[in-house]
Coordinates of C-alpha atoms and ligand atoms in Angstrom, one line a residue:
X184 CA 0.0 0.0 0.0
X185 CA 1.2 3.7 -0.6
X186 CA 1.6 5.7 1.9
X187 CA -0.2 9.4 2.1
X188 CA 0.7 12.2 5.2
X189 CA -1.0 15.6 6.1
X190 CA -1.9 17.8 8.8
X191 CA -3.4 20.7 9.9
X192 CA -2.3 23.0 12.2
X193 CA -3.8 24.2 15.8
X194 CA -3.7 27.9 15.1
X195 CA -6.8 28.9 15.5
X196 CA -10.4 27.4 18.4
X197 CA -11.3 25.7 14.9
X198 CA -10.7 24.5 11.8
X199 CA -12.6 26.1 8.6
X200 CA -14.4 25.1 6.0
X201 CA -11.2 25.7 3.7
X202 CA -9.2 23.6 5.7
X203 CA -12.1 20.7 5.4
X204 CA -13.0 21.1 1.6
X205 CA -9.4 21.9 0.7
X206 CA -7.4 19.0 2.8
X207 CA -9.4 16.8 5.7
X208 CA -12.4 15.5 3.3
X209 CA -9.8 14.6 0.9
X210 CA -7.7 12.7 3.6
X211 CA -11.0 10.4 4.9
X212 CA -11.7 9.4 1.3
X213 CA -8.5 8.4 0.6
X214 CA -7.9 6.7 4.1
X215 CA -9.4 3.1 3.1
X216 CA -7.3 2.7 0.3
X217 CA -4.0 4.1 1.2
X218 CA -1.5 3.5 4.6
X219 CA -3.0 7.1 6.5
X220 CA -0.8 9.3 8.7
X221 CA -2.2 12.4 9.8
X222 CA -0.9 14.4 12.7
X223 CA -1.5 17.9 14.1
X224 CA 1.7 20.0 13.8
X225 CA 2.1 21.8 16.9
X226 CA 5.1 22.7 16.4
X227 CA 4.8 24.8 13.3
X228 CA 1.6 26.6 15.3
X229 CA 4.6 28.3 17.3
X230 CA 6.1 29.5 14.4
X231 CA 3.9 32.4 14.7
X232 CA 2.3 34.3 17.0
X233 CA 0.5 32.1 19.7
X234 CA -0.3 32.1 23.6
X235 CA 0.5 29.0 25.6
X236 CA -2.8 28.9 27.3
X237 CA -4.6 28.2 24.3
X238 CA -2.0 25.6 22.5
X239 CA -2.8 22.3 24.3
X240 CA -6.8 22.9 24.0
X241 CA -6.5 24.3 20.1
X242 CA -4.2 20.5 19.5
X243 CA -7.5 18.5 20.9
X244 CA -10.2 20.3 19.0
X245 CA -7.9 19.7 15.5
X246 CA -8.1 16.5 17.0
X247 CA -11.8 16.1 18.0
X248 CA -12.2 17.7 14.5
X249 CA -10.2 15.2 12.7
X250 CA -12.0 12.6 14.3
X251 CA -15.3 14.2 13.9
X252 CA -14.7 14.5 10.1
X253 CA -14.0 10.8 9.6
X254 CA -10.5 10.5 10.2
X255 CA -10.5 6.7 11.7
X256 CA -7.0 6.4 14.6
X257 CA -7.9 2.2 13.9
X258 CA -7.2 2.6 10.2
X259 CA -4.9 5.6 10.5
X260 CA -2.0 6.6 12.2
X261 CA -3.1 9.3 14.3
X262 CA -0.7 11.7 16.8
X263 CA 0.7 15.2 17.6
X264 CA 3.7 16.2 16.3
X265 CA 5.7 17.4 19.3
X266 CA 4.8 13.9 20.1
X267 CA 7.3 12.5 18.2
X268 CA 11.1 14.1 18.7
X269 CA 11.9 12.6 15.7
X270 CA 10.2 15.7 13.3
X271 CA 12.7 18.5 14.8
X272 CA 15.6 16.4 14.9
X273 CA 15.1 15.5 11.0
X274 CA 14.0 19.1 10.7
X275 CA 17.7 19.7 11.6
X276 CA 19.3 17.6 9.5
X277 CA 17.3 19.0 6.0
X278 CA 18.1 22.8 7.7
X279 CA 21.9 21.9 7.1
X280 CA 21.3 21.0 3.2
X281 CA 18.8 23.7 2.5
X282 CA 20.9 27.0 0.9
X283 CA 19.2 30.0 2.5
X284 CA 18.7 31.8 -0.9
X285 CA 15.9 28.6 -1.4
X286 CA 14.6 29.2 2.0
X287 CA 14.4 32.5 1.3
X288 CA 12.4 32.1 -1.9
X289 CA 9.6 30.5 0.0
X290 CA 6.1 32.5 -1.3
X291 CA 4.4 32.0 2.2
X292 CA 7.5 33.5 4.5
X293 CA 7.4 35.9 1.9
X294 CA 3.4 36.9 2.5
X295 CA 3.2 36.0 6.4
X296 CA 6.3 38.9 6.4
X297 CA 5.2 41.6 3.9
X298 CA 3.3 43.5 6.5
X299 CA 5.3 43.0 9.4
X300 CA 8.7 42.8 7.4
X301 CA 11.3 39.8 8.1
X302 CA 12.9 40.8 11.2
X303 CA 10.0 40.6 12.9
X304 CA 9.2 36.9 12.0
X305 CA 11.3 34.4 13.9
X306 CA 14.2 31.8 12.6
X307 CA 11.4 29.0 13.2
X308 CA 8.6 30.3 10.8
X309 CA 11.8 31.0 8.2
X310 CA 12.9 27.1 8.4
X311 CA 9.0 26.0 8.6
X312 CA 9.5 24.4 5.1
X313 CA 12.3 22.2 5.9
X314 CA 10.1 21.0 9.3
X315 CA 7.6 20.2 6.9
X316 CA 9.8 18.0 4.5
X317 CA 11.3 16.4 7.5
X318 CA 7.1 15.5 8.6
X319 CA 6.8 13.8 5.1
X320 CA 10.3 12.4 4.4
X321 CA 10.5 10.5 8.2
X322 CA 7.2 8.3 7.6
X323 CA 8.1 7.8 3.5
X324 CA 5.2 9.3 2.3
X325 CA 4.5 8.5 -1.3
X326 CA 1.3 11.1 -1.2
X327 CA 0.2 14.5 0.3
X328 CA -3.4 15.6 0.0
X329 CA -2.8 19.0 0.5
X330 CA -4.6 22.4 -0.7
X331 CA -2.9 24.6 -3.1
X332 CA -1.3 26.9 -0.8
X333 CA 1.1 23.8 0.2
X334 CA 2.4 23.0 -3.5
X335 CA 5.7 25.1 -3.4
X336 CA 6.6 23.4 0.1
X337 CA 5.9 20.3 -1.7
X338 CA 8.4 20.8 -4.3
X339 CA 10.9 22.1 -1.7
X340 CA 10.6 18.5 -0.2
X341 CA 10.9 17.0 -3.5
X342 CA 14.0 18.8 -3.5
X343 CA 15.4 17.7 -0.3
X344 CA 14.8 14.3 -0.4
X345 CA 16.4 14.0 -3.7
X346 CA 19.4 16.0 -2.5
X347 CA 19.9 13.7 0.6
X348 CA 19.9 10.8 -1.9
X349 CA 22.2 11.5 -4.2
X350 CA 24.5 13.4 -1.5
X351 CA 24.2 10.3 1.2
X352 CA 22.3 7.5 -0.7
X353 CA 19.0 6.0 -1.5
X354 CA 17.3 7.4 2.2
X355 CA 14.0 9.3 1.3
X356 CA 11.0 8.1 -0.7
X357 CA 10.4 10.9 -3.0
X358 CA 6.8 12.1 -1.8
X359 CA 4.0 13.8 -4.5
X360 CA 1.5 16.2 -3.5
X361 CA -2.6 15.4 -4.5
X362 CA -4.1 18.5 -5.3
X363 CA -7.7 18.1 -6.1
X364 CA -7.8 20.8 -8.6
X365 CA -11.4 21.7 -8.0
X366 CA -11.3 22.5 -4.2
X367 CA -7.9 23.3 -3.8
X368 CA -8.8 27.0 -2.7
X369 CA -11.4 28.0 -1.3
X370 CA -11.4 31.4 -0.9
X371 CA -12.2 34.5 2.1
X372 CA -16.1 35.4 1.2
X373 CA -15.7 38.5 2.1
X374 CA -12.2 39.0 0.1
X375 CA -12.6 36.3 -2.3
X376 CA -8.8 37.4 -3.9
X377 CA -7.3 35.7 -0.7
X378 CA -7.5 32.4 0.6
X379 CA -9.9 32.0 3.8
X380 CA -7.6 31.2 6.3
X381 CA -7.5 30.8 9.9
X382 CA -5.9 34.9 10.2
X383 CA -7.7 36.3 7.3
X384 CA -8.8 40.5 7.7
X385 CA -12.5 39.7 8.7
X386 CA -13.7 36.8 10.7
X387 CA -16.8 37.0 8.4
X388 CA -14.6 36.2 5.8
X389 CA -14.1 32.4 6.8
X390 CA -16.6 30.0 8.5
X391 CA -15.2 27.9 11.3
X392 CA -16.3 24.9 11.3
X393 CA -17.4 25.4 15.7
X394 CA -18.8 28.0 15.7
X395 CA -22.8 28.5 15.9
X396 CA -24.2 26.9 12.5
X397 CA -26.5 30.3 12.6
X398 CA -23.1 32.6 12.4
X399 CA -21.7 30.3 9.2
X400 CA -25.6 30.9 8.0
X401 CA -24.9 34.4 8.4
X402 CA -21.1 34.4 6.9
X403 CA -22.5 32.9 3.5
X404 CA -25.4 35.5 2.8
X405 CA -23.7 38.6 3.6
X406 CA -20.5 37.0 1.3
X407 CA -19.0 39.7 -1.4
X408 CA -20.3 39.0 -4.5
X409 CA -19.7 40.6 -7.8
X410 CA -21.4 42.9 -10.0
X411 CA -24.0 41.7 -12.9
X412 CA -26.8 39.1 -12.0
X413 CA -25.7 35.9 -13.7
X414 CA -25.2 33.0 -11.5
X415 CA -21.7 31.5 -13.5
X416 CA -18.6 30.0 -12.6
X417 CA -16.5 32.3 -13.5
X418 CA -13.3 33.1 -11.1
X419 CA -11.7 35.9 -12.9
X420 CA -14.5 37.8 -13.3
X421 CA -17.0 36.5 -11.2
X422 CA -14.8 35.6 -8.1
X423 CA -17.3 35.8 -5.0
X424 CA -19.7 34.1 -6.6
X425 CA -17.8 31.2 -8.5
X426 CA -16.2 30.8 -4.5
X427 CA -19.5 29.9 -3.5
X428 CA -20.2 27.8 -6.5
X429 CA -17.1 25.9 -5.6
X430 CA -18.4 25.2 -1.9
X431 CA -21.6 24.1 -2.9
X432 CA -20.7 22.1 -5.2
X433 CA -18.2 20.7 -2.9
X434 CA -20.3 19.7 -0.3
X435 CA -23.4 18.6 -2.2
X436 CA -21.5 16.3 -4.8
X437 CA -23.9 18.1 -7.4
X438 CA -21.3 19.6 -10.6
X439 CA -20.7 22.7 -10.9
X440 CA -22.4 22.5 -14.7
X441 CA -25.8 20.9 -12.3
X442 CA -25.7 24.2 -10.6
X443 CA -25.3 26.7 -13.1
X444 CA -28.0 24.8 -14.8
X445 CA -30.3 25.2 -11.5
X446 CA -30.0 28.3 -10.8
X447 CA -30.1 29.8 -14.5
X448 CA -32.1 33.1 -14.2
X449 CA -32.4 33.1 -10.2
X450 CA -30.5 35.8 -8.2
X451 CA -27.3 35.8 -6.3
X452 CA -29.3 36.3 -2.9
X453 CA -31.4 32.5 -4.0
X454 CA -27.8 31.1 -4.3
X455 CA -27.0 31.9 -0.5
X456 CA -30.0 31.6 0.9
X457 CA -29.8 27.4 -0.6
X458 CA -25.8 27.7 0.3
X459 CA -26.6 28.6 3.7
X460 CA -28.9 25.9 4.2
X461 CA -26.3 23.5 3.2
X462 CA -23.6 24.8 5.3
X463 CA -25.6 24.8 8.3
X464 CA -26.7 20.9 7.4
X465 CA -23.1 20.4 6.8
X466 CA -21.7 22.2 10.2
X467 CA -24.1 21.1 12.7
X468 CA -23.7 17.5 13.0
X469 CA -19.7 17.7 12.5
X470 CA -19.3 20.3 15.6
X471 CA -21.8 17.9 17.6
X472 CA -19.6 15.6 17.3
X473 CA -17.1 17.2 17.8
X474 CA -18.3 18.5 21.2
X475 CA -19.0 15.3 22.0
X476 CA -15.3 14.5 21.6
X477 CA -13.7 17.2 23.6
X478 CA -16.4 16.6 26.7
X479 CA -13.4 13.5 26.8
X480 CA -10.3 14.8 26.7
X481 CA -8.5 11.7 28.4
X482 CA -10.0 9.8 25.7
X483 CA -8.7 11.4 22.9
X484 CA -5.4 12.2 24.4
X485 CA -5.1 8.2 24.8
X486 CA -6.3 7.9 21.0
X487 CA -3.3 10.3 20.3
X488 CA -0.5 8.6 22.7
X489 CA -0.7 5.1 21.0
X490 CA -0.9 7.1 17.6
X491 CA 2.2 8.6 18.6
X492 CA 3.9 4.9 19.7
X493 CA 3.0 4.2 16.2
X494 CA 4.6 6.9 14.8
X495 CA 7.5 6.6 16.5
X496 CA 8.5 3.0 15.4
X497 CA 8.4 4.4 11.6
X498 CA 10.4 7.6 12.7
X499 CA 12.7 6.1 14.3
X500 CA 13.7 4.0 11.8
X501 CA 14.2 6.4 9.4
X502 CA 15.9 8.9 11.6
X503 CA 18.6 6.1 12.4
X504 CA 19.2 5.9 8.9
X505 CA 19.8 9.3 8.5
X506 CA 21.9 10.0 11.2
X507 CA 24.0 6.9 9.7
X508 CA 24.3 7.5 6.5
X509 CA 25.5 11.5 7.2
X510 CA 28.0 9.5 9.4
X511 CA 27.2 10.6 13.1
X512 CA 29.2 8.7 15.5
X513 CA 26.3 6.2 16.5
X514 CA 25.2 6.4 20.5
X515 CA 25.6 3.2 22.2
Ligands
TYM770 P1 -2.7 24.6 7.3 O1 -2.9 24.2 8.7 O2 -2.6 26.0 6.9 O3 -4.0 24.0 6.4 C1 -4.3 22.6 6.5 C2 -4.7 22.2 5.1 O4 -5.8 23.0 4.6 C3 -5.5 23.5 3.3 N1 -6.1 24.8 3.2 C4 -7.0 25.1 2.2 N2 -7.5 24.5 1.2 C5 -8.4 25.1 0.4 N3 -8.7 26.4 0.6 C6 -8.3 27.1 1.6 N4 -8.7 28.4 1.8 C7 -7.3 26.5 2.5 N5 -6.7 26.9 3.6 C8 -5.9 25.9 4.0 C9 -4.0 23.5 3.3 O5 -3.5 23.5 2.0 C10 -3.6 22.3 4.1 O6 -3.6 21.2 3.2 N6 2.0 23.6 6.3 C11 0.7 23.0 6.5 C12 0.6 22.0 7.7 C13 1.7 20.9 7.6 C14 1.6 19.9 6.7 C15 2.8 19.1 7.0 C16 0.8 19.5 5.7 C17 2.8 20.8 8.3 N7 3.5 19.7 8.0 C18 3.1 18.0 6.2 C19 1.1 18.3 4.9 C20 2.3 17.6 5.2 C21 -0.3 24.1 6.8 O7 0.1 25.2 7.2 O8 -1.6 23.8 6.6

């Protein structure tokens, strides 16, 4: 069986629907079929601002969310990152055959700094691409359903694991990413130029996938859309409301083509009023269950501790090879 990795990180009190149409859904469909490991990486959450108070409760409700979405810890391997040493000691390894200039070329240090400017983001969210490759290149990942945010990391891992092996020897499976071209990014409804993302300008821009099902109701009728009347997909010039097409369509299974066809002739406010009604549908069952989750934290942090023994027998492995074949004196 091949193997596919991902995660999602605890940044925010929830995950959003970007996050799920983009990444998680893709990860439960392809669970059956494939060797799963899915994580929650913790330690890239610190590579930006965060407050400890908040980290250990955000790691269970990715958790609880994971769980809630269909992610199955009998089927999959199933843990926290800072769980596992294994991911920053790799992380080091790739740091010290990664030139800077390549680091530096990374498009999302590049936005995350714009505002601020680079000396006020920290060495750890500047090397967050080479902990990445070390989370996919330690478990020999063969896939990575990821949104399309994550393809330039991707090829940065490519990179790396194909350096290693031809600089130390055979080491590194070389790891794809699966971008399902049709969800890969959803975008902020009230911006629908950016991404919706856990920091975006206006929390009406994203719908978080906890929060009251009446709020995400809410969040989808008062989304931007664009001028004209025409219900089209159409992202360059009709970017709000091909956004919304794109969600719909995602979570109904019904084509994009279906819906145009549907809604020929209606008006944009029809659209989210039926969107809305799906989202809410689609919302209230998965934070239920998630709730339901979290009321047991002991249970789900003893879901994640044998995830993590699991983990760690693959990790380990790999790490031992590593360290022997850059030729560290091996520790008795
Ligand atoms: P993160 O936590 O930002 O996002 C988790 C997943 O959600 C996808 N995604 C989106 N997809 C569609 N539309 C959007 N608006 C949207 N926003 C986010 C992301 O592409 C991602 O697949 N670096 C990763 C976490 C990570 C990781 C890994 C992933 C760390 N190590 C190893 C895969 C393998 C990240 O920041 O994702």
């Amino acid at each position: 069986k091949k193997r596919i990795l991902s995660g999602a990180k605890p940044t925010a009190d929830s995950l959003h629907l970007g996050n799920y149409i983009g990444a998680v859904r893709n990860w439960v469909d392809m669970q059956a079929q494939y060797d799963a490991v899915f994580f929650i990486p913790d330690l890239h959450a610190v590579t930006v601002d965060f407050d400890p108070a908040d980290l250990a409760k955000r790691t269970r409700i990715v958790a609880a969310q994971y769980i809630a979405a269909g992610i199955d810890p009998d089927k999959s391997i199933f843990f926290v990152q800072s769980h596992v040493p294994e991911h920053a000691q790799l992380a080091w390894a790739l740091n010290c055959i990664t030139g800077f200039g390549e680091a530096s070329r990374m498009t999302q240090f590049k936005d995350k700094t714009q505002k601020s400017g680079a000396d006020s983001a920290t060495l750890g969210l500047f090397a967050y691409p080479t902990l990445m490759a070390a989370d996919i290149l330690l478990y020999q990942s063969d896939l990575v359903p990821v949104g399309e945010d994550q393809r330039q990391h991707l090829e940065l891992t490519r990179n790396l694991a194909q350096r290693f092996n031809t600089r130390f020897g055979e080491t590194f499976t070389v790891p794809e990413a699966t971008i399902v071209k049709e969800s890969a990014k959803i975008y902020d409804l009230q911006n629908p130029s950016a991404k919706m993302s856990k920091t975006g300008e206006s929390p009406n821009g994203a719908i978080q996938l906890l929060e009251d099902p009446k709020i995400a109701a809410k969040r989808i009728k008062s989304a931007v859309t664009d001028a004209g009347t025409e219900i089209r997909f159409d992202p360059a010039e009709k970017p709000g409301v091909s956004n919304l097409l794109t969600i719909f369509s995602s979570l109904t299974g019904k084509s994009i083509a279906e819906l145009e066809s549907d809604y020929a002739g209606k008006m944009y406010g029809h659209l989210k009023v039926d969107l809305a009604e799906v989202v809410v549908d689609f919302v209230t069952p998965l934070r239920d269950r998630t709730n339901e989750l979290m009321a047991d934290p002991a249970e789900l942090d003893r879901l994640l501790a044998i995830g993590a023994g699991r983990a760690r027998d693959i990790a380990s492995a790999t790490l031992a090879k590593v360290y022997d074949r850059m030729g560290f004196l091996p520790s008795l």
